[in-house]
PDB file of C-alpha atoms and ligand atoms in Angstrom:
ATOM      1  CA  MET A   1     107.716-118.264  23.075  1.00 95.00           C
ATOM      2  CA  ARG A   2     110.495-117.437  20.681  1.00 98.00           C
ATOM      3  CA  THR A   3     111.649-114.101  19.319  1.00 98.00           C
ATOM      4  CA  PHE A   4     111.937-113.508  15.577  1.00 99.00           C
ATOM      5  CA  ALA A   5     112.794-110.571  13.308  1.00 99.00           C
ATOM      6  CA  VAL A   6     110.992-110.265   9.983  1.00 99.00           C
ATOM      7  CA  THR A   7     111.859-107.660   7.391  1.00 99.00           C
ATOM      8  CA  GLY A   8     109.340-106.531   4.715  1.00 98.00           C
ATOM      9  CA  ALA A   9     106.825-107.392   7.370  1.00 98.00           C
ATOM     10  CA  ALA A  10     104.234-104.787   6.340  1.00 98.00           C
ATOM     11  CA  SER A  11     103.124-106.581   3.244  1.00 98.00           C
ATOM     12  CA  GLY A  12     102.786-109.911   1.422  1.00 98.00           C
ATOM     13  CA  ILE A  13     104.973-112.806   2.624  1.00 98.00           C
ATOM     14  CA  GLY A  14     106.608-110.907   5.437  1.00 99.00           C
ATOM     15  CA  ALA A  15     103.210-110.000   6.825  1.00 98.00           C
ATOM     16  CA  ALA A  16     101.863-113.499   6.449  1.00 99.00           C
ATOM     17  CA  THR A  17     104.985-114.888   8.234  1.00 99.00           C
ATOM     18  CA  THR A  18     104.496-112.315  11.124  1.00 98.00           C
ATOM     19  CA  GLU A  19     100.885-113.135  11.452  1.00 98.00           C
ATOM     20  CA  ARG A  20     101.543-116.962  11.571  1.00 98.00           C
ATOM     21  CA  LEU A  21     104.432-116.636  14.158  1.00 98.00           C
ATOM     22  CA  ARG A  22     102.273-114.387  16.412  1.00 98.00           C
ATOM     23  CA  ALA A  23      99.314-116.678  16.026  1.00 98.00           C
ATOM     24  CA  ASP A  24     101.663-119.492  17.262  1.00 98.00           C
ATOM     25  CA  GLY A  25     102.527-117.404  20.387  1.00 98.00           C
ATOM     26  CA  HIS A  26     105.801-115.985  19.439  1.00 98.00           C
ATOM     27  CA  ARG A  27     107.174-112.473  19.496  1.00 98.00           C
ATOM     28  CA  VAL A  28     108.015-110.826  16.094  1.00 98.00           C
ATOM     29  CA  VAL A  29     110.033-107.589  15.715  1.00 99.00           C
ATOM     30  CA  THR A  30     108.893-106.296  12.443  1.00 99.00           C
ATOM     31  CA  ILE A  31     110.956-104.102  10.051  1.00 99.00           C
ATOM     32  CA  ASP A  32     109.787-102.180   7.087  1.00 98.00           C
ATOM     33  CA  ARG A  33     109.827 -98.681   5.392  1.00 98.00           C
ATOM     34  CA  ALA A  34     106.537 -97.972   7.081  1.00 98.00           C
ATOM     35  CA  ASP A  35     104.029 -99.771   9.435  1.00 98.00           C
ATOM     36  CA  ALA A  36     106.557-101.581  11.389  1.00 98.00           C
ATOM     37  CA  ASP A  37     108.096-101.826  14.914  1.00 98.00           C
ATOM     38  CA  VAL A  38     111.480-100.708  13.307  1.00 98.00           C
ATOM     39  CA  VAL A  39     111.097 -98.373  10.309  1.00 98.00           C
ATOM     40  CA  ALA A  40     114.217 -98.425   8.179  1.00 98.00           C
ATOM     41  CA  ASP A  41     115.109 -98.224   4.554  1.00 98.00           C
ATOM     42  CA  LEU A  42     117.159-101.352   3.727  1.00 98.00           C
ATOM     43  CA  SER A  43     118.461-100.041   0.416  1.00 98.00           C
ATOM     44  CA  THR A  44     121.284 -98.248   2.158  1.00 98.00           C
ATOM     45  CA  PRO A  45     123.947 -99.205   4.642  1.00 98.00           C
ATOM     46  CA  ALA A  46     122.728 -96.433   7.047  1.00 98.00           C
ATOM     47  CA  GLY A  47     119.183 -97.743   6.854  1.00 98.00           C
ATOM     48  CA  ARG A  48     120.477-101.280   7.615  1.00 98.00           C
ATOM     49  CA  SER A  49     122.435-100.063  10.587  1.00 98.00           C
ATOM     50  CA  SER A  50     119.392 -98.297  11.908  1.00 98.00           C
ATOM     51  CA  ALA A  51     117.239-101.439  11.454  1.00 98.00           C
ATOM     52  CA  VAL A  52     119.725-103.461  13.349  1.00 98.00           C
ATOM     53  CA  ALA A  53     120.042-100.858  16.148  1.00 98.00           C
ATOM     54  CA  GLY A  54     116.249-100.809  16.344  1.00 98.00           C
ATOM     55  CA  VAL A  55     116.232-104.619  16.830  1.00 98.00           C
ATOM     56  CA  ARG A  56     119.023-104.437  19.399  1.00 98.00           C
ATOM     57  CA  GLU A  57     116.909-101.910  21.462  1.00 98.00           C
ATOM     58  CA  VAL A  58     114.159-104.401  22.031  1.00 98.00           C
ATOM     59  CA  THR A  59     115.993-107.812  22.325  1.00 98.00           C
ATOM     60  CA  ASP A  60     119.422-109.335  22.696  1.00 98.00           C
ATOM     61  CA  VAL A  61     118.418-112.773  21.424  1.00 98.00           C
ATOM     62  CA  LEU A  62     116.719-114.016  18.381  1.00 98.00           C
ATOM     63  CA  HIS A  63     115.599-117.487  17.545  1.00 98.00           C
ATOM     64  CA  GLY A  64     115.166-116.671  13.836  1.00 98.00           C
ATOM     65  CA  VAL A  65     115.348-113.912  11.122  1.00 99.00           C
ATOM     66  CA  VAL A  66     113.239-113.857   7.967  1.00 99.00           C
ATOM     67  CA  PRO A  67     114.434-111.211   5.696  1.00 98.00           C
ATOM     68  CA  CYS A  68     111.429-110.790   3.250  1.00 98.00           C
ATOM     69  CA  ALA A  69     112.053-107.120   2.082  1.00 98.00           C
ATOM     70  CA  GLY A  70     112.559-107.096  -1.624  1.00 98.00           C
ATOM     71  CA  VAL A  71     111.708-105.301  -4.832  1.00 97.00           C
ATOM     72  CA  ALA A  72     110.813-106.491  -8.379  1.00 95.00           C
ATOM     73  CA  GLY A  73     112.796-105.414 -11.247  1.00 90.00           C
ATOM     74  CA  GLY A  74     110.317-104.041 -13.832  1.00 89.00           C
ATOM     75  CA  THR A  75     110.587-102.152 -17.100  1.00 88.00           C
ATOM     76  CA  GLY A  76     112.861 -99.255 -16.684  1.00 88.00           C
ATOM     77  CA  GLY A  77     113.493-100.177 -13.188  1.00 93.00           C
ATOM     78  CA  ASP A  78     116.607 -99.323 -11.189  1.00 97.00           C
ATOM     79  CA  GLY A  79     118.774-102.435 -11.193  1.00 98.00           C
ATOM     80  CA  ALA A  80     121.192-101.032  -8.523  1.00 98.00           C
ATOM     81  CA  LEU A  81     118.206-100.692  -6.130  1.00 98.00           C
ATOM     82  CA  VAL A  82     117.116-104.179  -6.866  1.00 98.00           C
ATOM     83  CA  ALA A  83     120.740-105.487  -6.015  1.00 98.00           C
ATOM     84  CA  SER A  84     120.850-103.395  -2.923  1.00 98.00           C
ATOM     85  CA  VAL A  85     117.548-104.156  -1.346  1.00 98.00           C
ATOM     86  CA  ASN A  86     117.279-107.774  -2.451  1.00 98.00           C
ATOM     87  CA  TYR A  87     120.862-108.874  -1.614  1.00 99.00           C
ATOM     88  CA  PHE A  88     122.693-106.397   0.443  1.00 99.00           C
ATOM     89  CA  GLY A  89     119.660-105.541   2.384  1.00 98.00           C
ATOM     90  CA  THR A  90     119.222-109.139   3.290  1.00 98.00           C
ATOM     91  CA  VAL A  91     122.798-110.127   4.033  1.00 98.00           C
ATOM     92  CA  GLU A  92     123.922-107.009   5.902  1.00 98.00           C
ATOM     93  CA  VAL A  93     121.040-107.153   8.325  1.00 98.00           C
ATOM     94  CA  VAL A  94     121.215-110.963   8.976  1.00 98.00           C
ATOM     95  CA  GLU A  95     125.052-110.783   9.453  1.00 98.00           C
ATOM     96  CA  SER A  96     124.709-107.965  11.810  1.00 98.00           C
ATOM     97  CA  LEU A  97     122.124-109.759  13.873  1.00 98.00           C
ATOM     98  CA  ARG A  98     124.335-112.899  13.956  1.00 98.00           C
ATOM     99  CA  PRO A  99     125.519-112.345  17.646  1.00 98.00           C
ATOM    100  CA  LEU A 100     121.721-112.215  18.682  1.00 98.00           C
ATOM    101  CA  LEU A 101     121.095-115.624  16.701  1.00 98.00           C
ATOM    102  CA  ALA A 102     124.025-117.241  18.279  1.00 98.00           C
ATOM    103  CA  ALA A 103     122.873-116.186  21.765  1.00 98.00           C
ATOM    104  CA  ALA A 104     119.797-118.569  21.315  1.00 98.00           C
ATOM    105  CA  ASP A 105     120.086-122.229  21.932  1.00 92.00           C
ATOM    106  CA  SER A 106     119.012-122.965  18.335  1.00 97.00           C
ATOM    107  CA  ALA A 107     118.098-120.413  15.688  1.00 98.00           C
ATOM    108  CA  SER A 108     117.279-120.417  11.985  1.00 98.00           C
ATOM    109  CA  VAL A 109     117.334-117.779   9.164  1.00 99.00           C
ATOM    110  CA  VAL A 110     115.268-118.268   6.124  1.00 99.00           C
ATOM    111  CA  VAL A 111     116.142-115.964   3.283  1.00 98.00           C
ATOM    112  CA  VAL A 112     113.606-115.347   0.349  1.00 98.00           C
ATOM    113  CA  SER A 113     115.051-116.249  -3.024  1.00 98.00           C
ATOM    114  CA  SER A 114     112.818-116.914  -6.136  1.00 98.00           C
ATOM    115  CA  ASN A 115     112.131-119.524  -8.556  1.00 98.00           C
ATOM    116  CA  SER A 116     113.112-117.042 -11.322  1.00 97.00           C
ATOM    117  CA  VAL A 117     116.631-118.469 -10.637  1.00 98.00           C
ATOM    118  CA  GLU A 118     115.342-121.665 -12.322  1.00 97.00           C
ATOM    119  CA  CYS A 119     112.405-120.345 -14.559  1.00 96.00           C
ATOM    120  CA  GLN A 120     113.411-116.833 -16.039  1.00 95.00           C
ATOM    121  CA  PRO A 121     115.630-116.971 -19.027  1.00 94.00           C
ATOM    122  CA  GLY A 122     118.352-114.515 -19.869  1.00 94.00           C
ATOM    123  CA  TRP A 123     119.945-113.472 -16.612  1.00 97.00           C
ATOM    124  CA  SER A 124     123.721-113.324 -15.976  1.00 97.00           C
ATOM    125  CA  ARG A 125     125.450-115.743 -13.762  1.00 98.00           C
ATOM    126  CA  GLU A 126     128.409-113.340 -13.835  1.00 98.00           C
ATOM    127  CA  LEU A 127     126.231-110.664 -12.253  1.00 98.00           C
ATOM    128  CA  ALA A 128     125.094-113.038  -9.601  1.00 98.00           C
ATOM    129  CA  ALA A 129     128.644-113.893  -8.799  1.00 98.00           C
ATOM    130  CA  LEU A 130     129.643-110.272  -8.542  1.00 98.00           C
ATOM    131  CA  ILE A 131     126.759-109.407  -6.151  1.00 98.00           C
ATOM    132  CA  ALA A 132     127.556-112.610  -4.036  1.00 98.00           C
ATOM    133  CA  ASP A 133     131.221-111.259  -3.796  1.00 98.00           C
ATOM    134  CA  GLY A 134     129.789-108.569  -1.576  1.00 98.00           C
ATOM    135  CA  ASP A 135     131.257-105.386  -2.927  1.00 98.00           C
ATOM    136  CA  GLU A 136     128.091-103.364  -2.982  1.00 98.00           C
ATOM    137  CA  PRO A 137     129.417-100.384  -5.110  1.00 98.00           C
ATOM    138  CA  ALA A 138     130.777-102.829  -7.705  1.00 98.00           C
ATOM    139  CA  ALA A 139     127.621-104.799  -7.747  1.00 98.00           C
ATOM    140  CA  ARG A 140     125.433-101.614  -8.029  1.00 98.00           C
ATOM    141  CA  ALA A 141     127.547-100.386 -10.934  1.00 98.00           C
ATOM    142  CA  ALA A 142     127.126-103.658 -12.744  1.00 98.00           C
ATOM    143  CA  ALA A 143     123.396-103.926 -11.810  1.00 98.00           C
ATOM    144  CA  ALA A 144     122.812-100.339 -12.989  1.00 97.00           C
ATOM    145  CA  ALA A 145     123.979-101.307 -16.406  1.00 97.00           C
ATOM    146  CA  THR A 146     121.652-104.227 -16.531  1.00 97.00           C
ATOM    147  CA  GLU A 147     117.908-104.369 -17.161  1.00 95.00           C
ATOM    148  CA  ALA A 148     116.375-104.524 -13.694  1.00 96.00           C
ATOM    149  CA  VAL A 149     114.260-107.574 -14.711  1.00 95.00           C
ATOM    150  CA  HIS A 150     117.447-109.506 -15.109  1.00 97.00           C
ATOM    151  CA  VAL A 151     119.119-108.225 -11.977  1.00 98.00           C
ATOM    152  CA  TYR A 152     116.235-109.735  -9.998  1.00 97.00           C
ATOM    153  CA  PRO A 153     117.151-113.317 -10.542  1.00 98.00           C
ATOM    154  CA  ALA A 154     120.734-112.522 -10.222  1.00 98.00           C
ATOM    155  CA  SER A 155     120.200-111.001  -6.782  1.00 98.00           C
ATOM    156  CA  LYS A 156     118.118-114.040  -5.591  1.00 98.00           C
ATOM    157  CA  SER A 157     120.685-116.457  -6.940  1.00 98.00           C
ATOM    158  CA  ALA A 158     123.373-114.612  -5.111  1.00 98.00           C
ATOM    159  CA  LEU A 159     121.319-115.126  -1.939  1.00 98.00           C
ATOM    160  CA  ARG A 160     121.425-118.737  -2.288  1.00 98.00           C
ATOM    161  CA  THR A 161     125.325-118.579  -2.813  1.00 98.00           C
ATOM    162  CA  TRP A 162     125.503-116.599   0.435  1.00 98.00           C
ATOM    163  CA  VAL A 163     123.418-119.308   2.165  1.00 98.00           C
ATOM    164  CA  ARG A 164     125.612-122.072   0.962  1.00 98.00           C
ATOM    165  CA  ARG A 165     128.817-120.443   1.786  1.00 98.00           C
ATOM    166  CA  ASN A 166     127.950-119.435   5.157  1.00 98.00           C
ATOM    167  CA  ALA A 167     125.730-122.299   6.255  1.00 98.00           C
ATOM    168  CA  PRO A 168     128.491-124.586   7.580  1.00 98.00           C
ATOM    169  CA  ALA A 169     130.058-121.978   9.876  1.00 98.00           C
ATOM    170  CA  TRP A 170     126.802-120.557  11.121  1.00 98.00           C
ATOM    171  CA  ALA A 171     125.632-124.151  11.954  1.00 98.00           C
ATOM    172  CA  ALA A 172     128.624-124.489  14.270  1.00 97.00           C
ATOM    173  CA  ASP A 173     127.028-121.572  16.295  1.00 96.00           C
ATOM    174  CA  GLY A 174     123.532-123.284  16.221  1.00 98.00           C
ATOM    175  CA  VAL A 175     122.152-121.013  13.501  1.00 98.00           C
ATOM    176  CA  ARG A 176     120.667-122.843  10.401  1.00 98.00           C
ATOM    177  CA  LEU A 177     120.761-120.855   7.186  1.00 99.00           C
ATOM    178  CA  ASN A 178     118.239-121.987   4.357  1.00 99.00           C
ATOM    179  CA  ALA A 179     116.274-120.237   1.614  1.00 99.00           C
ATOM    180  CA  VAL A 180     112.785-120.569   0.157  1.00 99.00           C
ATOM    181  CA  ALA A 181     112.251-119.863  -3.579  1.00 98.00           C
ATOM    182  CA  PRO A 182     108.609-118.959  -4.143  1.00 98.00           C
ATOM    183  CA  GLY A 183     107.052-118.754  -7.539  1.00 98.00           C
ATOM    184  CA  LEU A 184     104.413-116.268  -8.348  1.00 97.00           C
ATOM    185  CA  VAL A 185     102.614-115.294  -5.019  1.00 98.00           C
ATOM    186  CA  GLU A 186      99.576-113.053  -4.869  1.00 98.00           C
ATOM    187  CA  THR A 187     101.102-109.981  -2.971  1.00 98.00           C
ATOM    188  CA  ALA A 188     101.558-106.254  -3.810  1.00 97.00           C
ATOM    189  CA  MET A 189     104.736-107.369  -5.739  1.00 96.00           C
ATOM    190  CA  ALA A 190     102.610-109.513  -8.054  1.00 96.00           C
ATOM    191  CA  THR A 191     100.223-106.635  -8.583  1.00 95.00           C
ATOM    192  CA  VAL A 192     103.121-104.227  -9.477  1.00 94.00           C
ATOM    193  CA  MET A 193     104.586-106.817 -11.899  1.00 94.00           C
ATOM    194  CA  ARG A 194     101.223-107.322 -13.726  1.00 95.00           C
ATOM    195  CA  ALA A 195     101.087-103.624 -14.210  1.00 94.00           C
ATOM    196  CA  ASP A 196     104.306-103.449 -15.976  1.00 92.00           C
ATOM    197  CA  PRO A 197     103.696-102.175 -19.471  1.00 90.00           C
ATOM    198  CA  GLU A 198     106.170-104.713 -21.231  1.00 89.00           C
ATOM    199  CA  LEU A 199     106.556-107.525 -18.827  1.00 88.00           C
ATOM    200  CA  GLY A 200     103.161-107.636 -17.204  1.00 92.00           C
ATOM    201  CA  VAL A 201     101.850-110.090 -19.976  1.00 91.00           C
ATOM    202  CA  PHE A 202     104.338-112.616 -18.856  1.00 88.00           C
ATOM    203  CA  VAL A 203     103.576-112.901 -15.237  1.00 91.00           C
ATOM    204  CA  ASP A 204     100.711-115.146 -15.618  1.00 91.00           C
ATOM    205  CA  ALA A 205     102.265-116.853 -18.596  1.00 89.00           C
ATOM    206  CA  TYR A 206     104.437-119.119 -16.569  1.00 91.00           C
ATOM    207  CA  PRO A 207     102.739-122.593 -16.129  1.00 94.00           C
ATOM    208  CA  SER A 208     101.715-123.849 -12.609  1.00 96.00           C
ATOM    209  CA  ALA A 209     101.000-127.523 -11.844  1.00 97.00           C
ATOM    210  CA  ILE A 210      98.279-126.552  -9.469  1.00 98.00           C
ATOM    211  CA  GLY A 211      96.802-124.046 -11.799  1.00 96.00           C
ATOM    212  CA  ARG A 212      96.904-120.881  -9.554  1.00 97.00           C
ATOM    213  CA  PRO A 213      99.482-118.549  -8.051  1.00 97.00           C
ATOM    214  CA  GLY A 214     100.633-119.080  -4.532  1.00 98.00           C
ATOM    215  CA  ARG A 215      99.013-117.346  -1.479  1.00 98.00           C
ATOM    216  CA  PRO A 216     101.381-115.671   0.937  1.00 98.00           C
ATOM    217  CA  GLU A 217     100.241-117.864   3.890  1.00 98.00           C
ATOM    218  CA  GLU A 218     101.351-121.015   1.929  1.00 98.00           C
ATOM    219  CA  VAL A 219     104.966-119.565   1.729  1.00 98.00           C
ATOM    220  CA  ALA A 220     104.830-118.440   5.338  1.00 98.00           C
ATOM    221  CA  ALA A 221     103.869-122.090   6.439  1.00 98.00           C
ATOM    222  CA  ALA A 222     107.107-123.337   4.742  1.00 98.00           C
ATOM    223  CA  ILE A 223     109.166-120.523   6.331  1.00 98.00           C
ATOM    224  CA  VAL A 224     107.647-121.118   9.877  1.00 98.00           C
ATOM    225  CA  TRP A 225     108.557-124.816   9.466  1.00 98.00           C
ATOM    226  CA  LEU A 226     112.061-124.171   8.402  1.00 98.00           C
ATOM    227  CA  LEU A 227     112.329-121.875  11.317  1.00 98.00           C
ATOM    228  CA  SER A 228     111.278-124.569  13.701  1.00 98.00           C
ATOM    229  CA  ASP A 229     113.378-127.363  15.231  1.00 96.00           C
ATOM    230  CA  GLU A 230     111.339-129.807  13.154  1.00 98.00           C
ATOM    231  CA  ALA A 231     113.727-128.699  10.490  1.00 98.00           C
ATOM    232  CA  SER A 232     116.656-129.362  12.437  1.00 98.00           C
ATOM    233  CA  LEU A 233     118.484-131.358   9.717  1.00 98.00           C
ATOM    234  CA  VAL A 234     117.868-128.823   6.972  1.00 98.00           C
ATOM    235  CA  VAL A 235     121.031-126.689   6.589  1.00 98.00           C
ATOM    236  CA  GLY A 236     122.253-124.684   3.644  1.00 98.00           C
ATOM    237  CA  THR A 237     119.379-125.606   1.125  1.00 98.00           C
ATOM    238  CA  THR A 238     116.728-124.012  -0.986  1.00 98.00           C
ATOM    239  CA  LEU A 239     113.188-125.124  -0.906  1.00 98.00           C
ATOM    240  CA  VAL A 240     111.317-124.265  -3.981  1.00 98.00           C
ATOM    241  CA  ILE A 241     107.679-123.413  -3.283  1.00 98.00           C
ATOM    242  CA  ASP A 242     106.099-122.683  -6.677  1.00 98.00           C
ATOM    243  CA  GLY A 243     103.206-125.042  -7.197  1.00 98.00           C
ATOM    244  CA  GLY A 244     105.170-127.111  -9.636  1.00 98.00           C
ATOM    245  CA  THR A 245     106.445-124.300 -12.073  1.00 98.00           C
ATOM    246  CA  ASP A 246     110.029-125.239 -11.768  1.00 98.00           C
ATOM    247  CA  ALA A 247     109.173-129.175 -12.194  1.00 98.00           C
ATOM    248  CA  LEU A 248     107.105-128.197 -15.356  1.00 98.00           C
ATOM    249  CA  LEU A 249     109.689-125.841 -16.967  1.00 97.00           C
ATOM    250  CA  ASN A 250     112.825-128.140 -16.151  1.00 97.00           C
ATOM    251  CA  PRO A 251     111.528-131.641 -16.185  1.00 96.00           C
TER     252      PRO A 251
HETATM  253  P1  LIG B   1     105.438-107.153  -1.096  1.00 66.11           P
HETATM  254  O1  LIG B   1     105.657-106.007  -2.051  1.00 66.11           O
HETATM  255  O2  LIG B   1     104.106-107.474  -0.681  1.00 66.11           O
HETATM  256  O3  LIG B   1     106.468-107.007   0.228  1.00 66.11           O
HETATM  257  C1  LIG B   1     107.689-106.410   0.112  1.00 66.11           C
HETATM  258  C2  LIG B   1     107.919-105.629   1.315  1.00 66.11           C
HETATM  259  O4  LIG B   1     109.322-105.383   1.318  1.00 66.11           O
HETATM  260  C3  LIG B   1     107.112-104.383   1.494  1.00 66.11           C
HETATM  261  O5  LIG B   1     106.342-104.441   2.768  1.00 66.11           O
HETATM  262  C4  LIG B   1     108.140-103.281   1.215  1.00 66.11           C
HETATM  263  O6  LIG B   1     107.737-102.128   1.949  1.00 66.11           O
HETATM  264  C5  LIG B   1     109.347-103.970   1.825  1.00 66.11           C
HETATM  265  N1  LIG B   1     110.521-103.290   1.281  1.00 66.11           N
HETATM  266  C6  LIG B   1     110.790-102.936  -0.043  1.00 66.11           C
HETATM  267  N2  LIG B   1     111.932-102.312  -0.122  1.00 66.11           N
HETATM  268  C7  LIG B   1     112.232-102.025   1.027  1.00 66.11           C
HETATM  269  C8  LIG B   1     113.367-101.331   1.695  1.00 66.11           C
HETATM  270  N3  LIG B   1     114.160-100.569   0.865  1.00 66.11           N
HETATM  271  N4  LIG B   1     113.511-101.232   2.985  1.00 66.11           N
HETATM  272  C9  LIG B   1     112.681-101.864   3.857  1.00 66.11           C
HETATM  273  N5  LIG B   1     111.705-102.497   3.272  1.00 66.11           N
HETATM  274  C10 LIG B   1     111.419-102.684   2.096  1.00 66.11           C
HETATM  275  O7  LIG B   1     106.108-108.320  -1.745  1.00 66.11           O
HETATM  276  P2  LIG B   1     106.226-110.013  -1.374  1.00 66.11           P
HETATM  277  O8  LIG B   1     105.718-110.583  -2.642  1.00 66.11           O
HETATM  278  O9  LIG B   1     105.630-110.228  -0.185  1.00 66.11           O
HETATM  279  O10 LIG B   1     107.789-110.148  -1.474  1.00 66.11           O
HETATM  280  C11 LIG B   1     108.443-110.618  -0.229  1.00 66.11           C
HETATM  281  C12 LIG B   1     109.728-111.379  -0.727  1.00 66.11           C
HETATM  282  O11 LIG B   1     109.298-112.367  -1.558  1.00 66.11           O
HETATM  283  C13 LIG B   1     110.659-110.478  -1.756  1.00 66.11           C
HETATM  284  O12 LIG B   1     111.989-110.654  -1.321  1.00 66.11           O
HETATM  285  C14 LIG B   1     110.313-111.001  -3.065  1.00 66.11           C
HETATM  286  O13 LIG B   1     111.347-110.640  -4.024  1.00 66.11           O
HETATM  287  C15 LIG B   1     110.094-112.454  -2.860  1.00 66.11           C
HETATM  288  N6  LIG B   1     109.284-113.079  -3.839  1.00 66.11           N
HETATM  289  C16 LIG B   1     108.114-112.709  -4.234  1.00 66.11           C
HETATM  290  C17 LIG B   1     107.449-113.415  -5.204  1.00 66.11           C
HETATM  291  C18 LIG B   1     105.863-113.024  -5.537  1.00 66.11           C
HETATM  292  O14 LIG B   1     105.498-113.550  -6.575  1.00 66.11           O
HETATM  293  N7  LIG B   1     105.290-112.157  -4.832  1.00 66.11           N
HETATM  294  C19 LIG B   1     107.948-114.499  -5.725  1.00 66.11           C
HETATM  295  C20 LIG B   1     109.309-114.854  -5.455  1.00 66.11           C
HETATM  296  C21 LIG B   1     109.985-114.188  -4.450  1.00 66.11           C
END
């Protein structure tokens, strides 16, 4: 039995990952705004600290962390919130839990990026670089001045940058860092995106080689594999899990 922490565990991909890990006999400490072992709002530094404290209360070793908490960037949405939850709510929690991961013989972190990095046009590499620089107030100011729909892929690209920059040093501690990049997955987030008055029509316009959106348990299966020792050679990479959307759009 291993011990994992999953954020955004109350819904969607996080819930499916939690369910799968528990079915495999592991212990999972769940974190979310509600319906979780540790209730915390990861959009703020105070909420992230309280999330980490809550995990530390119940364990001093972690074999993996899966930070799934994230928000979509819809019409009229709050770009600063997208940057804070998707990037800083991931990175700050994972970095704070590093000692618990290093305490395991081998550990693995799987962050959740998105194939919007490859497939969505019009987002700013400069904003992604600014977010990845790690100055949250500066990133929030730039994100607030950007349409939230374009902040989303920038925040998800910045996560990949964080993984690549940090994977070598963390691997020296026995902790593998990787990312998954799902395409459209049938979760509450997909429902929210479809209901968007301007962007909703585009949600199902992205092509898929398999002719359907993903299911959360399909993403969870890949995450669980990346968490396992079977993926011991996989370090610092991003696994796109999108039913072939990226392959179709970027042949
Ligand atoms: P979801 O809405 O079902 O789940 C997201 C979870 O994050 C929710 O339980 C929510 O309460 C939690 N959360 C949001 N803001 C939070 C905050 N401030 N503090 C704590 N928890 C917070 O969505 P999902 O599709 O399962 O999304 C999981 C991850 O997958 C996200 O990072 C998302 O960006 C990513 N993703 C989703 C899709 C998709 O099509 N569904 C595609 C690519 C990537």
